[in-house]
Amino acid sequence: MPPLVKDLRSFSVSGRASCGRAAAIAATLFLIFNVNFRAINSRDTAVNQYAALAMAATGGVDLDRYPALVKIGLARGYIQMVNGHARSSYPLLPPLVAAPLYRVAIDFGLIDASDPNAAWLEGIGALTASACVAIACACVYLTILAWRPDAPAAAIAIACGLATPLWSSASQALWSHAPAALLFGAGVFTMFRVPARSSWRTGSLLMAGVLIALAVSCRQLLVVFPIGLGIGLWRSREPRRHLLAFAAGAGIAGVVMMIVNSLVFDTWLGGQAHLYTTGVSQATHGVASAWSGHWLSGMAGLLVSPSRGLLIYMPIAALAAIGARDAWRDGPVPRYGLAAATAAFVVLWGKYAVWWGGHSYGPRFAADIAIPLALLASYPLARWATIGLRVRALVIVALVWSMGIQAIGAACYPAGEWNGLPRDVDLAHERLWDWRDSQIIRTVSAGTYGHYKSSLAQMPAAAPADRP
């Protein structure tokens, strides 16, 4: 029997039931993400929503038609002037993903492209984000079935969506995290679902390279993953053509995005390069530059800060550290490349001067590595039957705590206005270490939908004089 026919028969027999369960996981998560009936916006997501609306209405990227947004965005660095036109300083791909849904809303008269209703503007962005995250978690389930079939794949995929900032942040508004999660999840599924012996392997790796590179265009710090996965392929016993296919896919997507960035922003780095300039970094976040942070203090903060620490907001992530050790030893396939890239992401995150992620709930940047953390956690969880009762209890407590903390963010944030009061946390960094006034305690104490404000209402009426 020809190899391709054998592959097709194998996939058709084993794939239908698992795809049905993956669809059920995605649908369940999508409903949970939207059970609060609101969007949780910020300055960043407001710009993305208007950019998506502009793309849907005109097919272009200019934001000139929204003068109030432009005035505030220019003052804060979220919008920049390029060749006489106002354009978002954020990546282009996230609003492009949302643009079709905004186009449908325009065609059905649900939203006015020139003077949009805030509720519809924010709601459509949240629906897009929650759908992206839900599908990404379904990809996690399918990947684990191929990667560690002895692990509880469905439970891990659901925990990936509900015990990490994928729920409290990424799914709640049009950040760049949700499209990045979708592209990354689809990329690792494409990479690891097809076995090395399959005749589809070369094509799957080409597509995986494209998808993961596009995820990097949404969240630049994810660049460590194509590098780590490529090194894993190189060190594995797979044919060299597989590495070349993955590298070619990533290279093609990267070059295309750099060309688009050059055409739109006059720089291959894209609009986000403006956010990393010294002036914007100093005025908006109170840091000398984007990479001026002290690594030790940054690592301590992202691990145990009472208002941003990973071990405070999602202690279940500690399982991934055990899984990384096991994946590093699993030599036949490039899974240890994923473990190395995840570790590299955390190291760079600690060095990033704004490691707390600006105005957000908890360690928002952890949404970028929720998928690799879930995949790595599948290693120790595959041994669940042999784990002692005390360890099982500890894992369950960590999982329940992580999900509870994320639920607080989804249900209550930004109640309590912790990020802005009594002083802006972007300028008063010592507040990140205030155990008496942690974000979790204040948010749950003041938790009521009445405290919610739309994204534009959260922006200052005018920028202070010392800001650009």
Tab-separated table of C-alpha atoms in Angstrom:
chain	number	residue	atom	x	y	z
A	1	MET	CA	0.000	0.000	0.000
A	2	PRO	CA	1.434	3.442	-0.942
A	3	PRO	CA	2.602	5.465	2.124
A	4	LEU	CA	0.228	8.364	1.456
A	5	VAL	CA	-2.813	6.074	1.242
A	6	LYS	CA	-1.736	4.365	4.469
A	7	ASP	CA	-1.401	7.742	6.179
A	8	LEU	CA	-4.827	8.834	4.985
A	9	ARG	CA	-6.474	5.654	6.251
A	10	SER	CA	-4.729	5.967	9.608
A	11	PHE	CA	-5.783	9.591	10.061
A	12	SER	CA	-9.379	8.931	8.960
A	13	VAL	CA	-9.814	6.068	11.435
A	14	SER	CA	-8.174	7.674	14.462
A	15	GLY	CA	-8.988	11.286	13.809
A	16	ARG	CA	-12.766	11.551	13.706
A	17	ALA	CA	-13.481	10.814	17.364
A	18	SER	CA	-10.619	12.984	18.639
A	19	CYS	CA	-11.679	15.882	16.407
A	20	GLY	CA	-15.190	15.641	17.824
A	21	ARG	CA	-13.856	15.841	21.379
A	22	ALA	CA	-11.585	18.738	20.378
A	23	ALA	CA	-14.605	20.604	18.992
A	24	ALA	CA	-16.470	19.975	22.255
A	25	ILE	CA	-13.534	21.332	24.277
A	26	ALA	CA	-13.383	24.457	22.102
A	27	ALA	CA	-17.143	25.049	22.365
A	28	THR	CA	-17.138	24.574	26.141
A	29	LEU	CA	-14.226	26.958	26.660
A	30	PHE	CA	-15.773	29.539	24.329
A	31	LEU	CA	-18.952	29.561	26.417
A	32	ILE	CA	-17.028	29.831	29.685
A	33	PHE	CA	-14.897	32.674	28.349
A	34	ASN	CA	-18.041	34.653	27.509
A	35	VAL	CA	-20.222	33.803	30.499
A	36	ASN	CA	-19.402	37.209	32.037
A	37	PHE	CA	-21.155	38.928	29.078
A	38	ARG	CA	-18.573	41.681	28.793
A	39	ALA	CA	-15.184	42.560	27.355
A	40	ILE	CA	-12.237	43.504	29.554
A	41	ASN	CA	-10.424	46.180	27.617
A	42	SER	CA	-7.319	48.294	27.943
A	43	ARG	CA	-5.547	51.003	25.994
A	44	ASP	CA	-3.810	48.346	23.922
A	45	THR	CA	-6.978	46.479	22.995
A	46	ALA	CA	-8.837	49.707	22.158
A	47	VAL	CA	-6.272	50.480	19.469
A	48	ASN	CA	-6.457	46.922	18.100
A	49	GLN	CA	-10.256	47.094	17.927
A	50	TYR	CA	-10.247	50.356	16.005
A	51	ALA	CA	-7.529	49.036	13.700
A	52	ALA	CA	-9.668	45.957	12.969
A	53	LEU	CA	-12.701	48.170	12.346
A	54	ALA	CA	-10.701	50.358	9.969
A	55	MET	CA	-9.455	47.292	8.073
A	56	ALA	CA	-13.021	45.971	7.809
A	57	ALA	CA	-14.473	49.298	6.684
A	58	THR	CA	-11.801	50.567	4.289
A	59	GLY	CA	-9.355	47.734	3.720
A	60	GLY	CA	-6.601	50.000	5.039
A	61	VAL	CA	-4.734	50.560	8.279
A	62	ASP	CA	-5.131	54.317	8.783
A	63	LEU	CA	-6.909	55.503	11.938
A	64	ASP	CA	-7.362	59.139	10.881
A	65	ARG	CA	-11.162	58.857	11.070
A	66	TYR	CA	-11.049	58.419	14.872
A	67	PRO	CA	-9.598	61.755	16.105
A	68	ALA	CA	-10.310	61.226	19.829
A	69	LEU	CA	-8.523	57.882	19.805
A	70	VAL	CA	-5.653	59.287	17.752
A	71	LYS	CA	-5.097	62.237	20.095
A	72	ILE	CA	-4.812	60.013	23.159
A	73	GLY	CA	-2.863	57.315	21.337
A	74	LEU	CA	-0.275	59.739	20.028
A	75	ALA	CA	0.245	61.105	23.528
A	76	ARG	CA	0.849	57.641	24.953
A	77	GLY	CA	2.761	56.131	22.027
A	78	TYR	CA	0.045	53.622	21.123
A	79	ILE	CA	-0.463	55.349	17.781
A	80	GLN	CA	2.167	56.898	15.549
A	81	MET	CA	2.188	59.132	12.474
A	82	VAL	CA	3.545	57.464	9.329
A	83	ASN	CA	3.649	59.451	6.084
A	84	GLY	CA	1.020	61.824	7.440
A	85	HIS	CA	-1.393	59.110	8.606
A	86	ALA	CA	-2.189	57.788	12.082
A	87	ARG	CA	-1.465	54.081	12.449
A	88	SER	CA	-1.473	51.603	15.320
A	89	SER	CA	1.869	50.892	16.973
A	90	TYR	CA	0.839	47.279	17.513
A	91	PRO	CA	1.270	44.240	15.231
A	92	LEU	CA	-0.969	44.117	12.160
A	93	LEU	CA	-2.010	40.476	12.329
A	94	PRO	CA	-4.328	40.547	15.404
A	95	PRO	CA	-6.680	43.217	13.983
A	96	LEU	CA	-6.508	41.461	10.613
A	97	VAL	CA	-7.799	38.277	12.267
A	98	ALA	CA	-10.726	40.200	13.779
A	99	ALA	CA	-11.518	42.289	10.680
A	100	PRO	CA	-13.872	39.719	9.017
A	101	LEU	CA	-16.170	39.647	12.059
A	102	TYR	CA	-16.210	43.453	12.154
A	103	ARG	CA	-17.069	43.421	8.439
A	104	VAL	CA	-20.061	41.174	9.131
A	105	ALA	CA	-21.186	43.516	11.921
A	106	ILE	CA	-20.925	46.504	9.565
A	107	ASP	CA	-22.882	44.726	6.817
A	108	PHE	CA	-25.686	43.809	9.226
A	109	GLY	CA	-25.861	47.340	10.610
A	110	LEU	CA	-24.715	46.331	14.074
A	111	ILE	CA	-21.878	48.823	14.167
A	112	ASP	CA	-21.184	52.186	12.547
A	113	ALA	CA	-17.673	52.175	11.091
A	114	SER	CA	-17.348	55.955	11.522
A	115	ASP	CA	-18.841	56.277	15.018
A	116	PRO	CA	-18.918	52.804	16.576
A	117	ASN	CA	-20.898	51.890	19.651
A	118	ALA	CA	-18.392	51.035	22.388
A	119	ALA	CA	-20.231	47.892	23.510
A	120	TRP	CA	-20.290	46.414	20.006
A	121	LEU	CA	-16.711	47.470	19.305
A	122	GLU	CA	-15.441	45.775	22.447
A	123	GLY	CA	-17.771	42.783	22.259
A	124	ILE	CA	-16.722	41.793	18.758
A	125	GLY	CA	-13.084	42.001	19.768
A	126	ALA	CA	-13.753	39.786	22.793
A	127	LEU	CA	-15.659	37.228	20.720
A	128	THR	CA	-12.764	37.042	18.269
A	129	ALA	CA	-10.217	36.638	21.055
A	130	SER	CA	-12.221	33.998	22.924
A	131	ALA	CA	-12.740	31.978	19.734
A	132	CYS	CA	-8.998	32.088	18.995
A	133	VAL	CA	-8.095	30.880	22.489
A	134	ALA	CA	-10.747	28.148	22.492
A	135	ILE	CA	-9.490	26.737	19.176
A	136	ALA	CA	-5.894	26.983	20.399
A	137	CYS	CA	-6.773	24.821	23.434
A	138	ALA	CA	-8.430	22.293	21.132
A	139	CYS	CA	-5.130	22.139	19.243
A	140	VAL	CA	-3.398	21.441	22.580
A	141	TYR	CA	-5.715	18.472	23.115
A	142	LEU	CA	-4.995	17.029	19.675
A	143	THR	CA	-1.257	17.589	20.057
A	144	ILE	CA	-1.120	15.793	23.399
A	145	LEU	CA	-2.997	12.828	21.911
A	146	ALA	CA	-0.129	12.428	19.465
A	147	TRP	CA	2.617	13.489	21.862
A	148	ARG	CA	1.648	11.696	25.095
A	149	PRO	CA	-1.443	9.532	24.488
A	150	ASP	CA	-1.100	8.207	28.054
A	151	ALA	CA	-1.676	11.713	29.490
A	152	PRO	CA	-5.153	13.130	30.316
A	153	ALA	CA	-5.248	15.269	27.187
A	154	ALA	CA	-8.728	16.742	27.636
A	155	ALA	CA	-8.077	17.781	31.236
A	156	ILE	CA	-4.771	19.403	30.307
A	157	ALA	CA	-6.318	21.306	27.389
A	158	ILE	CA	-9.133	22.637	29.579
A	159	ALA	CA	-6.654	23.598	32.302
A	160	CYS	CA	-4.571	25.384	29.653
A	161	GLY	CA	-7.581	27.572	28.921
A	162	LEU	CA	-8.889	28.094	32.465
A	163	ALA	CA	-5.854	28.005	34.771
A	164	THR	CA	-3.719	30.552	32.889
A	165	PRO	CA	-4.065	34.158	31.679
A	166	LEU	CA	-5.540	32.750	28.478
A	167	TRP	CA	-8.816	33.064	30.396
A	168	SER	CA	-8.408	36.219	32.470
A	169	SER	CA	-6.638	38.274	29.778
A	170	ALA	CA	-6.180	36.803	26.299
A	171	SER	CA	-9.769	35.620	25.802
A	172	GLN	CA	-11.394	38.756	27.198
A	173	ALA	CA	-10.356	41.397	24.666
A	174	LEU	CA	-8.439	41.830	21.428
A	175	TRP	CA	-4.909	41.642	22.791
A	176	SER	CA	-2.292	40.200	20.464
A	177	HIS	CA	-2.077	37.140	22.764
A	178	ALA	CA	-5.153	35.343	21.418
A	179	PRO	CA	-4.228	35.309	17.695
A	180	ALA	CA	-0.680	34.358	18.707
A	181	ALA	CA	-2.034	31.443	20.768
A	182	LEU	CA	-4.175	30.273	17.848
A	183	LEU	CA	-1.271	30.370	15.391
A	184	PHE	CA	1.175	28.795	17.841
A	185	GLY	CA	-1.278	26.076	18.853
A	186	ALA	CA	-1.992	25.242	15.221
A	187	GLY	CA	1.743	25.276	14.507
A	188	VAL	CA	2.724	22.798	17.223
A	189	PHE	CA	-0.258	20.614	16.322
A	190	THR	CA	0.907	20.532	12.717
A	191	MET	CA	4.467	19.838	13.801
A	192	PHE	CA	3.877	17.085	16.346
A	193	ARG	CA	0.668	15.467	15.123
A	194	VAL	CA	2.309	14.075	11.978
A	195	PRO	CA	4.879	11.380	12.871
A	196	ALA	CA	8.407	11.494	11.499
A	197	ARG	CA	7.830	8.384	9.368
A	198	SER	CA	4.816	9.877	7.580
A	199	SER	CA	5.069	10.955	3.949
A	200	TRP	CA	3.276	14.139	5.051
A	201	ARG	CA	6.090	15.146	7.389
A	202	THR	CA	7.917	17.583	5.094
A	203	GLY	CA	4.750	19.480	4.210
A	204	SER	CA	3.553	19.563	7.803
A	205	LEU	CA	6.845	21.062	8.975
A	206	LEU	CA	6.721	23.681	6.222
A	207	MET	CA	3.247	24.715	7.427
A	208	ALA	CA	4.341	24.580	11.074
A	209	GLY	CA	7.170	26.987	10.294
A	210	VAL	CA	4.744	29.407	8.646
A	211	LEU	CA	2.246	29.302	11.522
A	212	ILE	CA	4.804	29.674	14.317
A	213	ALA	CA	6.542	32.538	12.499
A	214	LEU	CA	3.183	34.309	12.160
A	215	ALA	CA	2.685	33.836	15.910
A	216	VAL	CA	6.039	35.584	16.385
A	217	SER	CA	4.746	38.503	14.328
A	218	CYS	CA	1.991	38.904	16.953
A	219	ARG	CA	4.209	38.438	20.030
A	220	GLN	CA	7.859	39.091	19.250
A	221	LEU	CA	9.281	37.342	22.314
A	222	LEU	CA	7.994	34.063	20.866
A	223	VAL	CA	10.950	34.206	18.465
A	224	VAL	CA	12.764	31.769	20.782
A	225	PHE	CA	10.352	28.990	19.753
A	226	PRO	CA	11.155	28.651	16.029
A	227	ILE	CA	14.816	28.795	17.035
A	228	GLY	CA	14.434	26.164	19.764
A	229	LEU	CA	12.249	23.884	17.660
A	230	GLY	CA	14.646	24.222	14.740
A	231	ILE	CA	17.576	23.220	16.946
A	232	GLY	CA	15.511	20.279	18.172
A	233	LEU	CA	14.941	19.122	14.599
A	234	TRP	CA	18.629	19.521	13.844
A	235	ARG	CA	19.622	17.431	16.862
A	236	SER	CA	17.027	14.748	16.162
A	237	ARG	CA	17.445	11.791	13.846
A	238	GLU	CA	14.944	13.091	11.334
A	239	PRO	CA	16.100	13.737	7.747
A	240	ARG	CA	17.686	17.111	7.116
A	241	ARG	CA	14.942	17.955	4.636
A	242	HIS	CA	12.562	18.185	7.595
A	243	LEU	CA	14.663	20.898	9.217
A	244	LEU	CA	14.964	22.697	5.890
A	245	ALA	CA	11.187	22.566	5.404
A	246	PHE	CA	10.543	24.042	8.862
A	247	ALA	CA	13.168	26.743	8.357
A	248	ALA	CA	11.802	27.556	4.900
A	249	GLY	CA	8.270	27.957	6.232
A	250	ALA	CA	9.398	30.219	9.058
A	251	GLY	CA	11.641	32.187	6.697
A	252	ILE	CA	8.940	32.740	4.088
A	253	ALA	CA	6.422	33.964	6.657
A	254	GLY	CA	9.031	36.144	8.333
A	255	VAL	CA	10.113	37.786	5.089
A	256	VAL	CA	6.517	38.445	4.064
A	257	MET	CA	5.756	40.108	7.393
A	258	MET	CA	8.930	42.223	7.204
A	259	ILE	CA	7.941	43.403	3.716
A	260	VAL	CA	4.445	44.302	4.915
A	261	ASN	CA	5.895	46.136	7.914
A	262	SER	CA	8.233	48.088	5.648
A	263	LEU	CA	5.367	49.128	3.405
A	264	VAL	CA	3.098	50.181	6.287
A	265	PHE	CA	5.602	51.553	8.831
A	266	ASP	CA	8.754	52.250	6.812
A	267	THR	CA	10.660	49.776	8.994
A	268	TRP	CA	10.844	45.980	8.805
A	269	LEU	CA	10.421	45.825	12.598
A	270	GLY	CA	6.860	47.108	12.307
A	271	GLY	CA	4.936	49.617	14.379
A	272	GLN	CA	5.897	48.078	17.705
A	273	ALA	CA	9.448	49.375	17.325
A	274	HIS	CA	7.983	52.779	18.248
A	275	LEU	CA	6.766	51.402	21.591
A	276	TYR	CA	10.297	50.311	22.462
A	277	THR	CA	11.858	53.714	21.892
A	278	THR	CA	13.485	55.408	24.867
A	279	GLY	CA	10.986	58.270	25.024
A	280	VAL	CA	7.903	56.056	25.080
A	281	SER	CA	9.483	53.590	27.538
A	282	GLN	CA	10.372	56.354	29.975
A	283	ALA	CA	7.083	58.238	29.720
A	284	THR	CA	4.672	55.304	29.673
A	285	HIS	CA	6.335	52.724	31.920
A	286	GLY	CA	8.908	54.669	33.899
A	287	VAL	CA	11.857	52.597	32.625
A	288	ALA	CA	15.019	53.731	30.857
A	289	SER	CA	14.448	51.428	27.864
A	290	ALA	CA	12.651	48.216	26.992
A	291	TRP	CA	15.600	45.982	27.920
A	292	SER	CA	17.085	47.976	30.786
A	293	GLY	CA	15.622	45.741	33.486
A	294	HIS	CA	17.675	43.917	36.127
A	295	TRP	CA	17.340	40.207	35.456
A	296	LEU	CA	17.329	38.979	39.066
A	297	SER	CA	14.671	41.441	40.214
A	298	GLY	CA	12.650	40.754	37.077
A	299	MET	CA	12.777	36.992	37.621
A	300	ALA	CA	11.796	37.402	41.264
A	301	GLY	CA	8.887	39.596	40.231
A	302	LEU	CA	7.499	37.359	37.535
A	303	LEU	CA	7.718	34.374	39.893
A	304	VAL	CA	6.521	35.645	43.284
A	305	SER	CA	5.323	39.256	43.030
A	306	PRO	CA	1.990	39.412	44.940
A	307	SER	CA	0.356	41.185	42.003
A	308	ARG	CA	2.108	39.553	39.032
A	309	GLY	CA	3.894	36.372	40.168
A	310	LEU	CA	3.439	33.151	38.209
A	311	LEU	CA	3.513	31.042	41.362
A	312	ILE	CA	0.864	33.304	42.913
A	313	TYR	CA	-1.533	33.412	39.958
A	314	MET	CA	-0.941	29.982	38.389
A	315	PRO	CA	1.091	27.649	40.634
A	316	ILE	CA	-0.004	24.717	38.480
A	317	ALA	CA	2.663	25.914	36.016
A	318	ALA	CA	5.279	24.331	38.288
A	319	LEU	CA	4.341	20.977	36.710
A	320	ALA	CA	5.845	22.206	33.469
A	321	ALA	CA	9.274	22.481	35.093
A	322	ILE	CA	9.163	18.742	35.819
A	323	GLY	CA	7.883	18.083	32.322
A	324	ALA	CA	10.687	20.153	30.805
A	325	ARG	CA	13.235	17.863	32.429
A	326	ASP	CA	11.510	14.813	30.985
A	327	ALA	CA	11.076	16.379	27.534
A	328	TRP	CA	14.761	17.262	27.467
A	329	ARG	CA	15.560	13.565	27.789
A	330	ASP	CA	13.075	12.511	25.088
A	331	GLY	CA	15.504	12.453	22.174
A	332	PRO	CA	13.709	10.811	19.195
A	333	VAL	CA	11.701	13.951	18.392
A	334	PRO	CA	12.493	17.658	18.912
A	335	ARG	CA	10.365	18.053	22.023
A	336	TYR	CA	13.319	19.143	24.101
A	337	GLY	CA	13.543	22.111	21.732
A	338	LEU	CA	10.161	23.222	23.071
A	339	ALA	CA	11.416	22.862	26.639
A	340	ALA	CA	14.568	24.873	25.898
A	341	ALA	CA	12.593	27.599	24.120
A	342	THR	CA	10.145	27.888	27.036
A	343	ALA	CA	13.032	28.315	29.460
A	344	ALA	CA	14.602	30.928	27.159
A	345	PHE	CA	11.291	32.832	27.015
A	346	VAL	CA	11.139	33.003	30.825
A	347	VAL	CA	14.763	34.196	31.009
A	348	LEU	CA	14.125	36.967	28.470
A	349	TRP	CA	10.865	37.870	30.187
A	350	GLY	CA	12.807	38.435	33.405
A	351	LYS	CA	15.168	40.776	31.586
A	352	TYR	CA	12.362	42.755	29.909
A	353	ALA	CA	12.070	46.046	31.796
A	354	VAL	CA	8.243	45.996	31.815
A	355	TRP	CA	7.988	42.384	32.990
A	356	TRP	CA	4.699	43.147	34.803
A	357	GLY	CA	2.970	43.830	31.487
A	358	GLY	CA	1.583	47.295	32.129
A	359	HIS	CA	-2.064	47.666	33.110
A	360	SER	CA	-3.396	44.116	33.224
A	361	TYR	CA	-4.540	41.407	35.608
A	362	GLY	CA	-1.690	39.224	36.833
A	363	PRO	CA	1.190	37.942	34.672
A	364	ARG	CA	-0.405	38.638	31.296
A	365	PHE	CA	2.686	37.598	29.338
A	366	ALA	CA	2.224	34.045	30.657
A	367	ALA	CA	-0.567	33.737	28.091
A	368	ASP	CA	2.191	33.495	25.468
A	369	ILE	CA	3.642	30.333	26.996
A	370	ALA	CA	0.438	28.722	28.293
A	371	ILE	CA	0.440	26.239	25.408
A	372	PRO	CA	4.049	25.026	25.780
A	373	LEU	CA	3.551	24.864	29.556
A	374	ALA	CA	0.506	22.636	29.043
A	375	LEU	CA	2.372	20.383	26.620
A	376	LEU	CA	5.289	20.033	29.021
A	377	ALA	CA	2.939	19.318	31.944
A	378	SER	CA	1.638	16.290	30.022
A	379	TYR	CA	4.840	14.424	30.914
A	380	PRO	CA	4.386	14.204	34.699
A	381	LEU	CA	0.604	13.912	34.387
A	382	ALA	CA	1.051	10.826	32.217
A	383	ARG	CA	2.317	9.144	35.391
A	384	TRP	CA	-0.762	10.148	37.402
A	385	ALA	CA	-1.651	6.567	38.367
A	386	THR	CA	1.761	6.055	39.989
A	387	ILE	CA	1.900	9.391	41.839
A	388	GLY	CA	1.395	9.337	45.609
A	389	LEU	CA	-1.808	10.631	47.174
A	390	ARG	CA	-0.122	13.644	48.789
A	391	VAL	CA	1.376	14.762	45.502
A	392	ARG	CA	-1.963	14.281	43.752
A	393	ALA	CA	-3.672	16.397	46.384
A	394	LEU	CA	-1.047	19.106	45.964
A	395	VAL	CA	-1.541	19.117	42.184
A	396	ILE	CA	-5.321	19.343	42.546
A	397	VAL	CA	-5.051	22.215	45.038
A	398	ALA	CA	-2.666	24.072	42.702
A	399	LEU	CA	-5.049	23.557	39.783
A	400	VAL	CA	-8.134	24.703	41.700
A	401	TRP	CA	-6.249	27.742	43.023
A	402	SER	CA	-5.011	28.663	39.527
A	403	MET	CA	-8.480	28.382	38.012
A	404	GLY	CA	-10.013	30.354	40.873
A	405	ILE	CA	-7.556	33.210	40.491
A	406	GLN	CA	-8.194	33.387	36.738
A	407	ALA	CA	-11.944	33.317	37.363
A	408	ILE	CA	-11.584	36.353	39.642
A	409	GLY	CA	-9.941	38.245	36.807
A	410	ALA	CA	-12.583	37.227	34.271
A	411	ALA	CA	-15.483	38.045	36.617
A	412	CYS	CA	-14.232	41.104	38.502
A	413	TYR	CA	-11.281	42.884	36.877
A	414	PRO	CA	-10.806	45.889	36.651
A	415	ALA	CA	-12.878	46.356	39.810
A	416	GLY	CA	-10.827	48.112	42.453
A	417	GLU	CA	-8.761	49.940	39.803
A	418	TRP	CA	-5.581	48.473	41.318
A	419	ASN	CA	-3.365	49.381	38.341
A	420	GLY	CA	-4.137	53.089	38.607
A	421	LEU	CA	-4.839	53.751	42.284
A	422	PRO	CA	-3.399	55.137	44.481
A	423	ARG	CA	-0.623	55.615	41.876
A	424	ASP	CA	-0.102	54.299	38.364
A	425	VAL	CA	1.759	51.002	38.739
A	426	ASP	CA	3.693	51.756	35.533
A	427	LEU	CA	5.347	54.643	37.365
A	428	ALA	CA	5.201	53.364	40.961
A	429	HIS	CA	6.867	49.991	40.535
A	430	GLU	CA	7.196	49.383	44.269
A	431	ARG	CA	3.461	48.682	44.341
A	432	LEU	CA	4.158	45.356	42.596
A	433	TRP	CA	5.609	44.150	45.915
A	434	ASP	CA	2.901	45.456	48.255
A	435	TRP	CA	1.510	42.356	50.001
A	436	ARG	CA	-1.000	44.406	51.991
A	437	ASP	CA	-2.639	45.738	48.819
A	438	SER	CA	-2.264	42.962	46.266
A	439	GLN	CA	-4.227	43.050	43.040
A	440	ILE	CA	-6.037	39.794	43.775
A	441	ILE	CA	-7.342	40.954	47.161
A	442	ARG	CA	-8.424	44.361	45.925
A	443	THR	CA	-10.046	42.994	42.762
A	444	VAL	CA	-12.098	40.323	44.497
A	445	SER	CA	-13.038	42.716	47.327
A	446	ALA	CA	-14.352	45.333	44.919
A	447	GLY	CA	-15.564	42.792	42.383
A	448	THR	CA	-18.675	44.128	40.723
A	449	TYR	CA	-19.525	44.759	37.102
A	450	GLY	CA	-20.461	48.292	38.049
A	451	HIS	CA	-16.781	49.183	38.256
A	452	TYR	CA	-16.182	48.260	34.638
A	453	LYS	CA	-15.382	51.047	32.216
A	454	SER	CA	-15.021	50.866	28.477
A	455	SER	CA	-11.530	50.918	27.031
A	456	LEU	CA	-11.706	54.558	25.982
A	457	ALA	CA	-13.037	55.628	29.365
A	458	GLN	CA	-9.981	54.046	30.972
A	459	MET	CA	-7.674	56.285	28.939
A	460	PRO	CA	-6.660	59.590	30.498
A	461	ALA	CA	-8.434	62.658	29.201
A	462	ALA	CA	-5.068	64.273	28.535
A	463	ALA	CA	-1.509	63.090	28.836
A	464	PRO	CA	0.699	64.662	31.489
A	465	ALA	CA	3.014	67.357	30.209
A	466	ASP	CA	6.121	65.209	30.634
A	467	ARG	CA	4.842	62.533	28.264
A	468	PRO	CA	5.551	62.589	24.517
